Amino acid sequence: MRQQVEILRHDAQGFVMAYIRSAGLRGVRQVVTDLGGDPDDLASRCALPVAALDSDELLVEDLAIALLLETAAAELNCPDLGLRVAGLQDLDMLGPVAVAVKNTRTATQALEMTSKYLFFHSRSIEITVVEDPRGDDDVLGVRFGYRDAGQVIPTVGRSGSTVPAPLHAESAGE
């Protein structure tokens, strides 16, 4: 996976990279340390500022976060590393977005607030409430993707070459 992310980073040069608040790294230092790893060395090798492990407010490249999580999981033989990190996080990692979401009464309102204020967490991504793609009135559709519709999202194809991915991933949920 590390090689794939490095390929993606290299092929994405010239494209606008997506950045996210370092709050998404909450818990990484603790989990990596608990597993016997060196979180500072890991961050450095993955092109993340070491300070991002201890601060919520740094803007870091989303591919660097992916590289750190994949590298740590592989090197520490911990396939559920991401779940362990997530277990140490809560809604507050979203900063101002969490305040808006906590003050809603329904799931629809929470999604709408997330959509409206997600730019506080990352200016590159968006979440939008849409009608259910299958037409079920009792189900909400959610579109999650890059804000810039012209942004190319590189992915690794079967042959190992990079190919553009769809700009938005859609899923339906209640």
Tab-separated table of C-alpha atoms in Angstrom:
chain	number	residue	atom	x	y	z
A	1	MET	CA	0.000	0.000	0.000
A	2	ARG	CA	2.814	2.438	0.810
A	3	GLN	CA	4.132	2.082	-2.734
A	4	GLN	CA	0.640	2.660	-4.137
A	5	VAL	CA	0.164	5.848	-2.097
A	6	GLU	CA	3.601	7.090	-3.166
A	7	ILE	CA	2.618	6.432	-6.800
A	8	LEU	CA	-0.608	8.335	-6.254
A	9	ARG	CA	1.227	11.255	-4.648
A	10	HIS	CA	3.723	11.352	-7.552
A	11	ASP	CA	1.031	11.117	-10.244
A	12	ALA	CA	-1.128	13.692	-8.499
A	13	GLN	CA	1.578	16.342	-8.720
A	14	GLY	CA	0.188	19.217	-10.703
A	15	PHE	CA	-3.301	18.559	-9.365
A	16	VAL	CA	-4.790	20.331	-6.380
A	17	MET	CA	-4.166	18.130	-3.367
A	18	ALA	CA	-6.785	17.678	-0.691
A	19	TYR	CA	-5.950	18.899	2.793
A	20	ILE	CA	-7.634	18.101	6.069
A	21	ARG	CA	-7.282	19.301	9.672
A	22	SER	CA	-4.814	17.239	11.664
A	23	ALA	CA	-7.598	16.489	14.163
A	24	GLY	CA	-8.150	13.390	12.017
A	25	LEU	CA	-4.918	12.055	13.522
A	26	ARG	CA	-6.198	12.128	17.100
A	27	GLY	CA	-5.261	8.892	18.810
A	28	VAL	CA	-2.567	7.877	16.307
A	29	ARG	CA	0.293	8.660	18.701
A	30	GLN	CA	-1.266	6.565	21.482
A	31	VAL	CA	-2.148	3.566	19.300
A	32	VAL	CA	1.240	3.463	17.558
A	33	THR	CA	3.076	3.811	20.884
A	34	ASP	CA	0.921	1.126	22.517
A	35	LEU	CA	1.850	-1.216	19.663
A	36	GLY	CA	5.556	-0.541	20.178
A	37	GLY	CA	6.041	1.834	17.259
A	38	ASP	CA	7.647	5.259	16.996
A	39	PRO	CA	4.927	7.722	15.947
A	40	ASP	CA	7.360	10.602	15.321
A	41	ASP	CA	9.506	8.518	12.970
A	42	LEU	CA	6.402	7.227	11.225
A	43	ALA	CA	5.042	10.751	10.690
A	44	SER	CA	8.376	11.952	9.313
A	45	ARG	CA	8.644	9.043	6.885
A	46	CYS	CA	5.100	9.733	5.653
A	47	ALA	CA	5.768	13.436	4.982
A	48	LEU	CA	3.621	14.600	7.888
A	49	PRO	CA	4.829	17.242	10.316
A	50	VAL	CA	5.390	15.530	13.674
A	51	ALA	CA	3.409	18.367	15.281
A	52	ALA	CA	0.309	17.123	13.420
A	53	LEU	CA	0.140	14.188	15.835
A	54	ASP	CA	-0.445	16.564	18.745
A	55	SER	CA	-2.387	19.436	17.176
A	56	ASP	CA	-5.892	19.587	15.753
A	57	GLU	CA	-5.373	22.691	13.654
A	58	LEU	CA	-2.637	21.922	11.141
A	59	LEU	CA	-3.706	21.378	7.541
A	60	VAL	CA	-2.133	18.173	6.257
A	61	GLU	CA	-2.300	16.322	2.971
A	62	ASP	CA	-4.959	13.616	2.995
A	63	LEU	CA	-2.687	11.177	1.136
A	64	ALA	CA	-0.042	11.608	3.859
A	65	ILE	CA	-2.605	10.601	6.487
A	66	ALA	CA	-3.564	7.557	4.415
A	67	LEU	CA	0.099	6.653	4.008
A	68	LEU	CA	0.722	6.956	7.755
A	69	LEU	CA	-2.245	4.751	8.653
A	70	GLU	CA	-1.429	2.101	6.039
A	71	THR	CA	2.272	2.066	6.895
A	72	ALA	CA	1.610	1.817	10.635
A	73	ALA	CA	-0.907	-0.995	10.141
A	74	ALA	CA	1.533	-2.962	7.989
A	75	GLU	CA	4.697	-2.369	10.018
A	76	LEU	CA	3.010	-2.989	13.360
A	77	ASN	CA	1.059	-5.987	12.048
A	78	CYS	CA	-2.200	-4.376	13.137
A	79	PRO	CA	-4.838	-4.593	10.399
A	80	ASP	CA	-7.418	-2.930	12.657
A	81	LEU	CA	-5.211	0.088	13.425
A	82	GLY	CA	-7.694	2.492	11.860
A	83	LEU	CA	-10.490	1.125	14.036
A	84	ARG	CA	-8.321	1.455	17.131
A	85	VAL	CA	-7.581	5.083	16.270
A	86	ALA	CA	-11.259	5.759	15.555
A	87	GLY	CA	-12.136	4.321	18.957
A	88	LEU	CA	-10.167	7.167	20.545
A	89	GLN	CA	-11.937	9.845	18.518
A	90	ASP	CA	-15.298	11.489	18.877
A	91	LEU	CA	-17.386	14.044	17.060
A	92	ASP	CA	-15.378	16.890	18.597
A	93	MET	CA	-12.505	16.142	16.202
A	94	LEU	CA	-14.589	18.000	13.608
A	95	GLY	CA	-14.152	21.243	15.558
A	96	PRO	CA	-16.805	23.862	14.723
A	97	VAL	CA	-18.679	21.309	12.608
A	98	ALA	CA	-19.298	19.256	15.763
A	99	VAL	CA	-20.909	22.233	17.514
A	100	ALA	CA	-23.356	22.667	14.652
A	101	VAL	CA	-24.133	18.945	14.438
A	102	LYS	CA	-24.669	18.569	18.194
A	103	ASN	CA	-27.344	21.264	18.051
A	104	THR	CA	-29.555	19.491	15.531
A	105	ARG	CA	-32.636	17.402	16.254
A	106	THR	CA	-32.656	14.985	13.336
A	107	ALA	CA	-30.208	12.996	11.235
A	108	THR	CA	-31.221	15.063	8.202
A	109	GLN	CA	-30.410	18.294	10.033
A	110	ALA	CA	-27.103	16.840	11.201
A	111	LEU	CA	-26.156	15.967	7.615
A	112	GLU	CA	-27.244	19.409	6.422
A	113	MET	CA	-25.118	21.107	9.100
A	114	THR	CA	-22.181	18.885	8.188
A	115	SER	CA	-22.634	19.850	4.562
A	116	LYS	CA	-22.828	23.540	5.401
A	117	TYR	CA	-19.824	23.695	7.735
A	118	LEU	CA	-17.495	20.874	6.613
A	119	PHE	CA	-15.176	23.455	5.072
A	120	PHE	CA	-13.943	24.197	8.616
A	121	HIS	CA	-12.475	20.683	8.710
A	122	SER	CA	-11.400	20.457	5.071
A	123	ARG	CA	-11.925	22.887	2.225
A	124	SER	CA	-11.347	20.132	-0.313
A	125	ILE	CA	-14.223	17.778	0.485
A	126	GLU	CA	-17.956	18.077	0.733
A	127	ILE	CA	-20.922	16.058	1.860
A	128	THR	CA	-24.316	16.705	0.350
A	129	VAL	CA	-27.747	15.350	1.227
A	130	VAL	CA	-29.504	14.170	-1.933
A	131	GLU	CA	-32.590	12.134	-2.715
A	132	ASP	CA	-32.160	8.396	-2.438
A	133	PRO	CA	-30.686	7.222	-5.761
A	134	ARG	CA	-33.171	4.324	-5.708
A	135	GLY	CA	-36.154	6.610	-5.117
A	136	ASP	CA	-37.061	5.407	-1.601
A	137	ASP	CA	-38.676	8.332	0.256
A	138	ASP	CA	-37.687	6.850	3.632
A	139	VAL	CA	-33.971	6.829	2.794
A	140	LEU	CA	-31.538	9.727	2.468
A	141	GLY	CA	-28.881	9.758	-0.186
A	142	VAL	CA	-25.486	11.135	0.773
A	143	ARG	CA	-22.873	12.289	-1.708
A	144	PHE	CA	-19.323	12.572	-0.377
A	145	GLY	CA	-16.477	13.794	-2.542
A	146	TYR	CA	-14.107	16.538	-3.528
A	147	ARG	CA	-15.503	20.074	-3.591
A	148	ASP	CA	-13.738	20.939	-6.860
A	149	ALA	CA	-15.681	19.009	-9.500
A	150	GLY	CA	-12.694	19.233	-11.843
A	151	GLN	CA	-10.319	17.567	-9.405
A	152	VAL	CA	-8.875	14.297	-10.593
A	153	ILE	CA	-8.645	11.632	-7.928
A	154	PRO	CA	-5.879	9.211	-8.861
A	155	THR	CA	-6.314	5.546	-8.028
A	156	VAL	CA	-4.289	2.459	-8.754
A	157	GLY	CA	-5.686	0.243	-11.496
A	158	ARG	CA	-5.244	-3.511	-11.825
A	159	SER	CA	-2.068	-3.123	-13.839
A	160	GLY	CA	-0.552	-0.864	-11.188
A	161	SER	CA	-0.983	2.216	-13.352
A	162	THR	CA	-2.921	5.158	-12.062
A	163	VAL	CA	-6.358	5.860	-13.451
A	164	PRO	CA	-8.827	8.630	-12.634
A	165	ALA	CA	-11.500	7.599	-10.160
A	166	PRO	CA	-15.086	8.842	-10.092
A	167	LEU	CA	-15.277	12.308	-8.590
A	168	HIS	CA	-17.956	11.413	-6.055
A	169	ALA	CA	-18.710	8.268	-4.145
A	170	GLU	CA	-22.406	7.854	-3.441
A	171	SER	CA	-24.033	5.774	-0.774
A	172	ALA	CA	-27.528	5.527	0.598
A	173	GLY	CA	-28.315	5.301	4.269
A	174	GLU	CA	-31.107	5.956	6.683
